Amino acid sequence: MGGGTVDRRTDTREAIRSVALEQFGERGYERTSLRELAERLRITKAAVYHHFATKEDILASLAGEFTAPLDELLAWGDAQRPGPDTRRELLRRYAELLAGRHGRLVRFLDSDRAGLRGMPAVLEVYRRLDSLCALLTSGGPAFAPGSPADPAAALRARLSLSALHSGSGSGPGGGAGRVSEDEVRDAALTVAWELVDR
């Protein structure tokens, strides 16, 4: 009997996180309330508070879930020899990481920057994305170790991540579902590779 209670609590916590991310993406962080989340889930506001004291706690939980695998990707990239193959593999792995909830989170963070300004959990995600851009920029064609960043290479690295963010979980494209989500993701990865291969 105790196991069922744990499962129900875990399910409620995950449901709150999923619905919150959906609402944050649709309405924006500021316009989403814990009361609305409770209503949407058909639970009491007290049940939401049992799992998360604030909206910021929910967002921190979602961001933390993303930063752990992102840290693993950064550690892998740091251990590799800089160059085109490493940049392409970093982007491939990052695209894989963006599947599902992580892609929705990053698209929301990109779209609601003003509403999220200064939030510690969000700043941690941005800091890691800056580190990923640095890895994508290092070892570029006109790059020597220790030289200052090439502004064009840095911009291409940021645009490559934006391409992956746009292509992750965005649904089928091409009107009437003629292009599958996998095809959209593959196209985004191709564009990202083209940007960093220059």
XYZ file of N, CA, C and O in Angstrom:
792
model
N 0.816 -1.187 0.000
C 0.000 0.000 0.000
C 0.865 1.259 0.000
O 0.566 2.219 -0.663
N 1.947 1.236 0.762
C 2.851 2.378 0.804
C 3.433 2.695 -0.553
O 3.638 3.844 -0.889
N 3.713 1.641 -1.377
C 4.283 1.863 -2.702
C 3.344 2.650 -3.593
O 3.761 3.494 -4.365
N 2.026 2.407 -3.459
C 1.056 3.142 -4.261
C 1.059 4.619 -3.933
O 0.917 5.463 -4.797
N 1.236 4.928 -2.662
C 1.277 6.332 -2.246
C 2.480 7.036 -2.849
O 2.372 8.139 -3.357
N 3.623 6.368 -2.823
C 4.828 6.959 -3.399
C 4.627 7.197 -4.883
O 4.953 8.260 -5.402
N 4.060 6.212 -5.575
C 3.828 6.361 -7.006
C 2.891 7.524 -7.285
O 3.120 8.310 -8.196
N 1.821 7.638 -6.502
C 0.865 8.715 -6.707
C 1.536 10.070 -6.481
O 1.327 11.010 -7.232
N 2.363 10.178 -5.446
C 3.056 11.432 -5.157
C 4.026 11.778 -6.290
O 4.109 12.918 -6.703
N 4.756 10.774 -6.773
C 5.689 10.996 -7.864
C 4.932 11.416 -9.113
O 5.341 12.339 -9.815
N 3.818 10.738 -9.387
C 3.010 11.088 -10.548
C 2.491 12.513 -10.449
O 2.491 13.243 -11.436
N 2.042 12.923 -9.264
C 1.539 14.285 -9.081
C 2.649 15.304 -9.301
O 2.465 16.307 -9.990
N 3.811 15.041 -8.737
C 4.942 15.957 -8.903
C 5.299 16.105 -10.387
O 5.506 17.201 -10.881
N 5.375 14.982 -11.099
C 5.703 15.022 -12.524
C 4.606 15.706 -13.333
O 4.885 16.433 -14.278
N 3.359 15.464 -12.949
C 2.250 16.113 -13.651
C 2.316 17.628 -13.458
O 2.094 18.389 -14.416
N 2.635 18.076 -12.253
C 2.770 19.516 -11.992
C 3.873 20.095 -12.875
O 3.699 21.131 -13.523
N 5.011 19.421 -12.929
C 6.131 19.910 -13.738
C 5.763 19.965 -15.228
O 6.068 20.940 -15.906
N 5.119 18.928 -15.715
C 4.751 18.878 -17.139
C 3.742 19.958 -17.503
O 3.905 20.657 -18.508
N 2.710 20.105 -16.688
C 1.689 21.112 -16.974
C 2.270 22.511 -16.803
O 1.969 23.417 -17.586
N 3.127 22.701 -15.814
C 3.755 24.009 -15.618
C 4.579 24.384 -16.840
O 4.485 25.517 -17.342
N 5.375 23.456 -17.346
C 6.194 23.751 -18.521
C 5.313 24.088 -19.727
O 5.594 25.024 -20.478
N 4.237 23.349 -19.881
C 3.300 23.625 -20.969
C 2.702 25.024 -20.820
O 2.674 25.805 -21.771
N 2.264 25.355 -19.608
C 1.672 26.673 -19.352
C 2.699 27.795 -19.482
O 2.410 28.848 -20.017
N 3.915 27.568 -18.978
C 4.971 28.578 -19.112
C 5.209 28.880 -20.588
O 5.366 30.028 -20.980
N 5.248 27.821 -21.405
C 5.492 27.999 -22.829
C 4.347 28.706 -23.539
O 4.567 29.515 -24.429
N 3.117 28.399 -23.149
C 1.946 28.984 -23.805
C 1.643 30.396 -23.324
O 1.325 31.275 -24.111
N 1.712 30.599 -22.008
C 1.258 31.863 -21.416
C 2.390 32.755 -20.938
O 2.166 33.919 -20.654
N 3.564 32.177 -20.767
C 4.669 32.923 -20.169
C 4.732 32.639 -18.682
O 3.736 32.262 -18.061
N 5.910 32.804 -18.141
C 6.129 32.501 -16.726
C 5.289 33.394 -15.812
O 4.603 32.908 -14.915
N 5.310 34.687 -16.058
C 4.615 35.637 -15.176
C 3.105 35.419 -15.170
O 2.457 35.614 -14.143
N 2.528 35.044 -16.295
C 1.072 34.906 -16.384
C 0.563 33.529 -15.977
O -0.637 33.271 -16.055
N 1.439 32.657 -15.553
C 1.029 31.339 -15.079
C 1.004 31.361 -13.558
O 1.955 31.802 -12.925
N -0.083 30.897 -12.971
C -0.188 30.884 -11.508
C -0.297 29.449 -10.996
O -0.707 28.537 -11.722
N 0.071 29.274 -9.733
C -0.062 27.955 -9.108
C -1.534 27.550 -9.031
O -1.866 26.366 -9.158
N -2.422 28.512 -8.846
C -3.861 28.213 -8.809
C -4.306 27.618 -10.145
O -5.021 26.612 -10.187
N -3.854 28.216 -11.254
C -4.221 27.704 -12.572
C -3.664 26.303 -12.803
O -4.333 25.451 -13.402
N -2.444 26.077 -12.321
C -1.870 24.737 -12.455
C -2.720 23.718 -11.711
O -3.009 22.638 -12.223
N -3.128 24.076 -10.481
C -3.962 23.176 -9.682
C -5.284 22.894 -10.390
O -5.722 21.734 -10.482
N -5.904 23.940 -10.923
C -7.177 23.755 -11.628
C -7.005 22.866 -12.848
O -7.834 21.996 -13.110
N -5.960 23.102 -13.589
C -5.721 22.314 -14.810
C -5.502 20.840 -14.476
O -5.904 19.964 -15.230
N -4.852 20.588 -13.338
C -4.581 19.210 -12.920
C -5.721 18.592 -12.112
O -5.651 17.420 -11.751
N -6.704 19.429 -11.778
C -7.839 18.977 -10.957
C -7.378 18.473 -9.594
O -7.808 17.424 -9.109
N -6.456 19.253 -9.016
C -6.002 18.989 -7.658
C -6.110 20.293 -6.879
O -6.358 21.346 -7.459
N -5.932 20.214 -5.582
C -6.011 21.432 -4.775
C -4.707 22.212 -4.886
O -3.653 21.655 -5.182
N -4.816 23.499 -4.592
C -3.623 24.328 -4.574
C -2.669 23.840 -3.484
O -1.449 23.874 -3.653
N -3.238 23.326 -2.393
C -2.418 22.773 -1.305
C -1.592 21.592 -1.802
O -0.447 21.399 -1.373
N -2.159 20.808 -2.711
C -1.413 19.668 -3.267
C -0.225 20.153 -4.081
O 0.850 19.545 -4.060
N -0.402 21.263 -4.795
C 0.722 21.839 -5.540
C 1.780 22.312 -4.554
O 2.970 22.022 -4.707
N 1.343 23.027 -3.498
C 2.283 23.537 -2.495
C 3.008 22.413 -1.755
O 4.118 22.604 -1.278
N 2.394 21.260 -1.671
C 3.040 20.112 -1.025
C 4.316 19.723 -1.775
O 5.299 19.287 -1.177
N 4.307 19.908 -3.088
C 5.451 19.532 -3.913
C 6.371 20.714 -4.228
O 7.593 20.545 -4.302
N 5.785 21.890 -4.430
C 6.554 23.074 -4.818
C 5.988 24.293 -4.099
O 4.805 24.596 -4.245
N 6.833 25.006 -3.378
C 6.382 26.191 -2.637
C 6.094 27.366 -3.566
O 5.232 28.194 -3.265
N 6.819 27.437 -4.692
C 6.664 28.571 -5.613
C 6.798 28.106 -7.058
O 7.296 27.012 -7.328
N 6.403 28.981 -7.971
C 6.625 28.716 -9.404
C 8.116 28.602 -9.680
O 8.537 27.801 -10.504
N 8.884 29.428 -8.994
C 10.325 29.401 -9.212
C 10.908 28.038 -8.831
O 11.841 27.559 -9.473
N 10.337 27.400 -7.810
C 10.793 26.053 -7.441
C 10.511 25.048 -8.560
O 11.314 24.153 -8.817
N 9.374 25.203 -9.204
C 9.047 24.313 -10.325
C 10.048 24.536 -11.455
O 10.604 23.582 -12.011
N 10.282 25.802 -11.771
C 11.216 26.123 -12.839
C 12.625 25.636 -12.506
O 13.320 25.085 -13.361
N 13.038 25.797 -11.259
C 14.365 25.326 -10.837
C 14.464 23.813 -10.981
O 15.505 23.279 -11.387
N 13.382 23.110 -10.686
C 13.366 21.655 -10.831
C 13.525 21.256 -12.301
O 14.297 20.350 -12.634
N 12.818 21.946 -13.183
C 12.919 21.660 -14.619
C 14.308 22.001 -15.149
O 14.894 21.241 -15.920
N 14.839 23.131 -14.712
C 16.177 23.545 -15.158
C 17.233 22.578 -14.644
O 18.164 22.211 -15.372
N 17.104 22.151 -13.404
C 18.063 21.206 -12.827
C 18.076 19.877 -13.557
O 19.127 19.259 -13.734
N 16.915 19.457 -14.000
C 16.816 18.214 -14.765
C 17.580 18.332 -16.087
O 18.125 17.353 -16.587
N 17.633 19.536 -16.632
C 18.320 19.779 -17.903
C 19.816 20.006 -17.703
O 20.633 19.562 -18.515
N 20.207 20.684 -16.629
C 21.617 21.032 -16.462
C 22.494 19.824 -16.177
O 23.669 19.823 -16.565
N 21.965 18.805 -15.533
C 22.794 17.623 -15.235
C 23.310 16.957 -16.523
O 24.523 16.771 -16.680
N 22.445 16.594 -17.479
C 22.978 16.003 -18.721
C 23.766 17.015 -19.560
O 24.681 16.633 -20.288
N 23.427 18.290 -19.438
C 24.190 19.304 -20.152
C 25.613 19.386 -19.596
O 26.574 19.526 -20.362
N 25.760 19.236 -18.279
C 27.098 19.193 -17.671
C 27.900 18.003 -18.197
O 29.102 18.120 -18.444
N 27.229 16.868 -18.373
C 27.908 15.690 -18.918
C 28.390 15.959 -20.347
O 29.505 15.577 -20.716
N 27.559 16.623 -21.130
C 27.937 16.958 -22.504
C 29.135 17.900 -22.508
O 30.084 17.712 -23.279
N 29.119 18.903 -21.634
C 30.235 19.849 -21.559
C 31.521 19.157 -21.138
O 32.596 19.442 -21.676
N 31.414 18.241 -20.180
C 32.606 17.499 -19.736
C 33.158 16.666 -20.881
O 34.381 16.596 -21.087
N 32.270 16.030 -21.644
C 32.721 15.248 -22.800
C 33.433 16.165 -23.790
O 34.517 15.855 -24.280
N 32.821 17.304 -24.102
C 33.412 18.224 -25.057
C 34.755 18.763 -24.612
O 35.686 18.900 -25.428
N 34.885 19.039 -23.315
C 36.160 19.532 -22.772
C 37.275 18.503 -22.937
O 38.441 18.862 -23.064
N 36.903 17.222 -22.913
C 37.902 16.157 -22.982
C 38.324 15.820 -24.418
O 39.242 15.031 -24.619
N 37.649 16.435 -25.402
C 37.932 16.112 -26.804
C 38.917 17.107 -27.404
O 39.051 18.230 -26.950
N 39.542 16.669 -28.460
C 40.419 17.555 -29.221
C 39.536 18.502 -30.046
O 38.646 18.058 -30.768
N 39.776 19.832 -29.941
C 38.940 20.771 -30.709
C 39.064 20.525 -32.208
O 40.122 20.172 -32.697
N 37.979 20.706 -32.897
C 37.990 20.565 -34.346
C 36.595 20.307 -34.883
O 35.630 20.184 -34.127
N 36.477 20.197 -36.189
C 35.168 20.040 -36.828
C 34.406 18.798 -36.373
O 33.195 18.864 -36.170
N 35.104 17.674 -36.223
C 34.409 16.447 -35.812
C 33.838 16.591 -34.411
O 32.718 16.141 -34.142
N 34.584 17.218 -33.529
C 34.104 17.427 -32.154
C 32.909 18.371 -32.156
O 31.912 18.126 -31.464
N 32.971 19.445 -32.921
C 31.851 20.383 -32.975
C 30.591 19.694 -33.499
O 29.501 19.867 -32.942
N 30.745 18.893 -34.540
C 29.579 18.197 -35.096
C 28.993 17.208 -34.092
O 27.775 17.110 -33.944
N 29.873 16.499 -33.387
C 29.381 15.533 -32.401
C 28.749 16.240 -31.204
O 27.750 15.761 -30.651
N 29.289 17.365 -30.787
C 28.662 18.153 -29.720
C 27.238 18.545 -30.115
O 26.302 18.411 -29.313
N 27.079 19.007 -31.331
C 25.745 19.403 -31.792
C 24.808 18.204 -31.907
O 23.626 18.296 -31.563
N 25.334 17.078 -32.389
C 24.483 15.876 -32.495
C 24.005 15.451 -31.119
O 22.824 15.173 -30.912
N 24.919 15.431 -30.154
C 24.552 15.034 -28.793
C 23.601 16.047 -28.154
O 22.693 15.673 -27.410
N 23.820 17.314 -28.425
C 22.934 18.338 -27.873
C 21.531 18.202 -28.476
O 20.531 18.312 -27.768
N 21.452 17.937 -29.776
C 20.154 17.738 -30.428
C 19.418 16.561 -29.792
O 18.205 16.615 -29.562
N 20.155 15.514 -29.485
C 19.571 14.343 -28.825
C 19.058 14.715 -27.435
O 17.993 14.275 -27.005
N 19.815 15.538 -26.732
C 19.436 15.986 -25.396
C 18.146 16.808 -25.423
O 17.361 16.792 -24.477
N 17.902 17.502 -26.519
C 16.734 18.372 -26.622
C 15.439 17.628 -26.916
O 14.376 18.250 -26.967
N 15.514 16.333 -27.102
C 14.290 15.569 -27.357
C 13.373 15.669 -26.134
O 13.821 15.654 -24.991
N 12.107 15.801 -26.368
C 11.136 15.820 -25.279
C 11.129 17.113 -24.483
O 11.233 18.207 -25.018
N 11.045 16.958 -23.168
C 10.836 18.094 -22.270
C 11.979 19.102 -22.315
O 11.758 20.295 -22.185
N 13.207 18.644 -22.503
C 14.335 19.579 -22.522
C 14.208 20.588 -23.668
O 14.517 21.765 -23.506
N 13.756 20.130 -24.816
C 13.578 21.039 -25.949
C 12.499 22.069 -25.664
O 12.651 23.253 -25.977
N 11.403 21.629 -25.045
C 10.334 22.570 -24.693
C 10.821 23.585 -23.672
O 10.491 24.768 -23.749
N 11.635 23.124 -22.716
C 12.174 24.029 -21.701
C 13.045 25.104 -22.351
O 12.885 26.298 -22.070
N 13.957 24.714 -23.226
C 14.874 25.673 -23.828
C 14.122 26.647 -24.727
O 14.417 27.847 -24.731
N 13.129 26.175 -25.456
C 12.342 27.094 -26.288
C 11.600 28.103 -25.418
O 11.527 29.288 -25.743
N 11.076 27.649 -24.286
C 10.408 28.561 -23.355
C 11.402 29.578 -22.789
O 11.113 30.780 -22.737
N 12.585 29.116 -22.387
C 13.593 30.028 -21.845
C 13.992 31.074 -22.882
O 14.196 32.243 -22.552
N 14.096 30.663 -24.137
C 14.437 31.600 -25.218
C 13.330 32.628 -25.443
O 13.607 33.793 -25.696
N 12.089 32.182 -25.348
C 10.970 33.060 -25.697
C 10.557 34.003 -24.574
O 9.909 35.008 -24.827
N 10.924 33.692 -23.330
C 10.449 34.489 -22.191
C 11.613 35.078 -21.392
O 11.568 35.149 -20.171
N 12.652 35.513 -22.092
C 13.846 36.037 -21.411
C 13.528 37.195 -20.467
O 14.069 37.269 -19.375
N 12.653 38.086 -20.874
C 12.346 39.251 -20.034
C 11.684 38.822 -18.726
O 12.023 39.322 -17.654
N 10.766 37.880 -18.791
C 10.066 37.420 -17.595
C 10.924 36.594 -16.660
O 10.579 36.409 -15.495
N 12.034 36.095 -17.154
C 12.889 35.206 -16.361
C 14.185 35.872 -15.917
O 15.026 35.227 -15.304
N 14.340 37.144 -16.228
C 15.585 37.864 -15.952
C 16.002 37.725 -14.490
O 15.229 37.958 -13.578
N 17.244 37.324 -14.296
C 17.826 37.266 -12.967
C 17.500 36.029 -12.149
O 17.964 35.907 -11.016
N 16.717 35.101 -12.677
C 16.379 33.902 -11.906
C 17.589 32.972 -11.878
O 18.119 32.607 -12.932
N 18.039 32.578 -10.692
C 19.267 31.780 -10.580
C 19.270 30.496 -11.421
O 20.264 30.202 -12.080
N 18.174 29.753 -11.418
C 18.141 28.489 -12.172
C 18.282 28.749 -13.665
O 18.954 27.996 -14.375
N 17.669 29.811 -14.140
C 17.737 30.157 -15.560
C 19.144 30.633 -15.912
O 19.701 30.264 -16.958
N 19.738 31.428 -15.038
C 21.104 31.897 -15.266
C 22.079 30.723 -15.357
O 23.027 30.759 -16.147
N 21.842 29.688 -14.583
C 22.696 28.487 -14.645
C 22.575 27.797 -16.000
O 23.567 27.315 -16.548
N 21.377 27.737 -16.543
C 21.203 27.148 -17.882
C 21.936 27.995 -18.912
O 22.691 27.477 -19.746
N 21.741 29.320 -18.851
C 22.410 30.208 -19.808
C 23.929 30.107 -19.699
O 24.633 30.146 -20.713
N 24.434 29.991 -18.482
C 25.879 29.869 -18.287
C 26.407 28.622 -18.988
O 27.440 28.649 -19.659
N 25.683 27.537 -18.878
C 26.096 26.299 -19.535
C 25.993 26.405 -21.055
O 26.831 25.876 -21.783
N 24.971 27.074 -21.529
C 24.848 27.263 -22.978
C 25.971 28.143 -23.500
O 26.468 27.921 -24.615
N 26.398 29.126 -22.695
C 27.573 29.921 -23.073
C 28.811 29.041 -23.172
O 29.633 29.197 -24.087
N 28.945 28.094 -22.235
C 30.086 27.174 -22.271
C 30.029 26.283 -23.501
O 31.062 25.993 -24.125
N 28.830 25.860 -23.866
C 28.679 25.043 -25.067
C 29.059 25.858 -26.302
O 29.755 25.362 -27.195
N 28.643 27.114 -26.352
C 29.034 27.984 -27.471
C 30.548 28.126 -27.537
O 31.128 28.113 -28.627
N 31.194 28.244 -26.384
C 32.655 28.369 -26.363
C 33.305 27.112 -26.935
O 34.278 27.197 -27.696
N 32.766 25.939 -26.598
C 33.303 24.699 -27.153
C 33.092 24.631 -28.665
O 33.938 24.136 -29.396
N 31.951 25.126 -29.115
C 31.660 25.108 -30.552
C 32.506 26.120 -31.309
O 32.736 25.972 -32.509
N 32.962 27.132 -30.629
C 33.774 28.166 -31.261
C 35.245 27.786 -31.284
O 35.967 28.104 -32.222
N 35.707 27.096 -30.253
C 37.134 26.759 -30.189
C 37.507 25.801 -31.307
O 36.710 24.979 -31.732
N 38.716 25.947 -31.770
C 39.212 25.053 -32.802
C 38.699 25.374 -34.186
O 38.837 24.574 -35.097
N 38.106 26.546 -34.346
C 37.609 26.947 -35.664
C 38.755 27.134 -36.642
O 39.915 27.146 -36.257
N 38.459 27.302 -37.918
C 39.489 27.372 -38.962
C 40.564 28.418 -38.709
O 41.733 28.157 -38.930
N 40.193 29.598 -38.254
C 41.191 30.662 -38.072
C 41.491 30.859 -36.601
O 41.737 31.956 -36.153
N 41.443 29.783 -35.844
C 41.541 29.872 -34.397
C 42.835 29.267 -33.887
O 43.191 28.165 -34.251
N 43.502 29.966 -33.053
C 44.696 29.428 -32.392
C 44.404 29.382 -30.905
O 43.694 30.236 -30.390
N 44.916 28.375 -30.185
C 44.655 28.298 -28.750
C 45.036 29.592 -28.045
O 46.081 30.167 -28.303
N 44.143 30.065 -27.185
C 44.411 31.259 -26.407
C 44.089 32.556 -27.123
O 44.169 33.629 -26.540
N 43.702 32.501 -28.401
C 43.385 33.736 -29.116
C 41.975 34.188 -28.736
O 41.156 33.383 -28.311
N 41.684 35.477 -28.887
C 40.345 35.952 -28.549
C 39.311 35.347 -29.498
O 39.621 34.980 -30.620
N 38.092 35.258 -29.020
C 37.026 34.651 -29.817
C 36.778 35.448 -31.089
O 36.763 36.673 -31.078
N 36.606 34.745 -32.167
C 36.225 35.333 -33.442
C 34.727 35.646 -33.349
O 33.920 34.736 -33.171
N 34.330 36.918 -33.431
C 32.916 37.269 -33.276
C 32.000 36.527 -34.248
O 30.901 36.126 -33.869
N 32.435 36.339 -35.470
C 31.596 35.626 -36.447
C 31.435 34.161 -36.052
O 30.340 33.602 -36.145
N 32.503 33.524 -35.584
C 32.419 32.124 -35.153
C 31.517 32.003 -33.932
O 30.727 31.057 -33.819
N 31.631 32.966 -33.014
C 30.786 32.948 -31.817
C 29.310 33.097 -32.193
O 28.447 32.400 -31.647
N 29.030 33.969 -33.144
C 27.656 34.151 -33.593
C 27.142 32.895 -34.285
O 26.004 32.467 -34.060
N 27.972 32.281 -35.124
C 27.545 31.033 -35.785
C 27.253 29.937 -34.757
O 26.310 29.171 -34.920
N 28.056 29.873 -33.694
C 27.817 28.874 -32.642
C 26.455 29.120 -31.983
O 25.673 28.181 -31.782
N 26.158 30.379 -31.666
C 24.858 30.697 -31.049
C 23.699 30.386 -31.999
O 22.665 29.863 -31.586
N 23.889 30.711 -33.264
C 22.846 30.428 -34.246
C 22.645 28.928 -34.429
O 21.521 28.472 -34.670
N 23.730 28.161 -34.330
C 23.595 26.706 -34.457
C 22.732 26.153 -33.319
O 21.891 25.287 -33.544
N 22.920 26.683 -32.102
C 22.082 26.240 -30.980
C 20.641 26.689 -31.185
O 19.706 25.923 -30.906
N 20.452 27.898 -31.690
C 19.095 28.384 -31.960
C 18.391 27.510 -32.992
O 17.196 27.244 -32.883
N 19.137 27.056 -33.997
C 18.551 26.169 -35.002
C 18.061 24.879 -34.346
O 16.955 24.407 -34.622
N 18.881 24.329 -33.443
C 18.474 23.101 -32.759
C 17.293 23.351 -31.837
O 16.388 22.516 -31.735
N 17.283 24.497 -31.156
C 16.153 24.821 -30.281
C 14.864 24.928 -31.101
O 13.827 24.415 -30.701
N 14.961 25.580 -32.250
C 13.779 25.748 -33.104
C 13.279 24.421 -33.652
O 12.077 24.238 -33.852
N 14.183 23.508 -33.911
C 13.801 22.234 -34.514
C 13.426 21.149 -33.528
O 13.000 20.071 -33.929
N 13.556 21.418 -32.238
C 13.277 20.369 -31.248
C 11.831 20.434 -30.782
O 11.368 21.451 -30.299
N 11.120 19.351 -30.993
C 9.754 19.246 -30.498
C 8.806 20.285 -31.059
O 7.801 20.587 -30.448
N 9.124 20.841 -32.209
C 8.277 21.889 -32.765
C 7.095 21.325 -33.543
O 6.284 22.061 -34.056
N 7.013 20.025 -33.617
C 5.913 19.402 -34.342
C 6.236 19.294 -35.821
O 7.214 19.847 -36.296
N 5.416 18.583 -36.537
C 5.637 18.430 -37.966
C 5.575 19.772 -38.677
O 4.869 20.671 -38.268
N 6.316 19.883 -39.752
C 6.313 21.124 -40.527
C 5.805 20.882 -41.924
O 5.332 19.804 -42.253
N 5.898 21.889 -42.740
C 5.530 21.745 -44.143
C 4.043 21.754 -44.405
O 3.613 21.385 -45.478
N 3.230 22.129 -43.449
C 1.787 22.182 -43.656
C 1.191 20.803 -43.782
O 1.748 19.911 -44.396
N 0.050 20.616 -43.193
C -0.705 19.354 -43.251
C 0.149 18.158 -42.848
O -0.087 17.043 -43.290
N 1.177 18.397 -42.031
C 1.972 17.294 -41.497
C 2.811 16.571 -42.519
O 3.116 15.405 -42.344
N 3.209 17.227 -43.582
C 3.972 16.555 -44.625
C 5.399 16.246 -44.206
O 6.051 15.424 -44.819
N 5.894 16.927 -43.178
C 7.247 16.684 -42.695
C 7.157 16.222 -41.249
O 6.514 16.867 -40.428
N 7.785 15.104 -40.934
C 7.707 14.553 -39.581
C 8.596 15.331 -38.615
O 9.492 16.068 -39.035
N 8.362 15.144 -37.327
C 9.209 15.781 -36.313
C 10.661 15.345 -36.473
O 11.575 16.152 -36.287
N 10.876 14.075 -36.800
C 12.248 13.594 -37.002
C 12.911 14.323 -38.167
O 14.095 14.672 -38.088
N 12.167 14.555 -39.229
C 12.726 15.270 -40.380
C 13.049 16.718 -40.023
O 14.072 17.260 -40.460
N 12.202 17.336 -39.208
C 12.457 18.710 -38.762
C 13.725 18.743 -37.907
O 14.591 19.603 -38.093
N 13.853 17.788 -36.974
C 15.051 17.723 -36.124
C 16.303 17.483 -36.967
O 17.338 18.109 -36.738
N 16.207 16.576 -37.933
C 17.362 16.300 -38.801
C 17.750 17.537 -39.607
O 18.934 17.824 -39.781
N 16.754 18.265 -40.103
C 17.033 19.488 -40.869
C 17.699 20.531 -39.969
O 18.650 21.203 -40.380
N 17.219 20.645 -38.726
C 17.813 21.604 -37.786
C 19.268 21.243 -37.505
O 20.139 22.120 -37.446
N 19.549 19.954 -37.351
C 20.916 19.515 -37.102
C 21.802 19.798 -38.319
O 22.944 20.248 -38.171
N 21.282 19.576 -39.509
C 22.045 19.872 -40.721
C 22.393 21.353 -40.799
O 23.533 21.728 -41.099
N 21.425 22.208 -40.495
C 21.668 23.656 -40.507
C 22.708 24.012 -39.444
O 23.631 24.801 -39.699
N 22.585 23.420 -38.254
C 23.539 23.702 -37.175
C 24.942 23.294 -37.599
O 25.919 24.032 -37.364
N 25.084 22.122 -38.210
C 26.397 21.668 -38.677
C 26.968 22.635 -39.719
O 28.141 22.964 -39.689
N 26.124 23.050 -40.650
C 26.599 23.981 -41.681
C 27.110 25.281 -41.073
O 28.102 25.833 -41.538
N 26.456 25.742 -40.020
C 26.880 26.980 -39.374
C 28.259 26.857 -38.723
O 29.080 27.747 -38.835
N 28.502 25.741 -38.033
C 29.792 25.624 -37.323
C 30.900 25.074 -38.209
O 32.068 25.132 -37.835
N 30.552 24.538 -39.371
C 31.576 24.004 -40.279
C 32.267 25.087 -41.086
O 33.256 24.822 -41.761
N 31.791 26.307 -41.039
C 32.370 27.391 -41.846
C 33.683 27.855 -41.291
O 33.965 27.822 -40.149
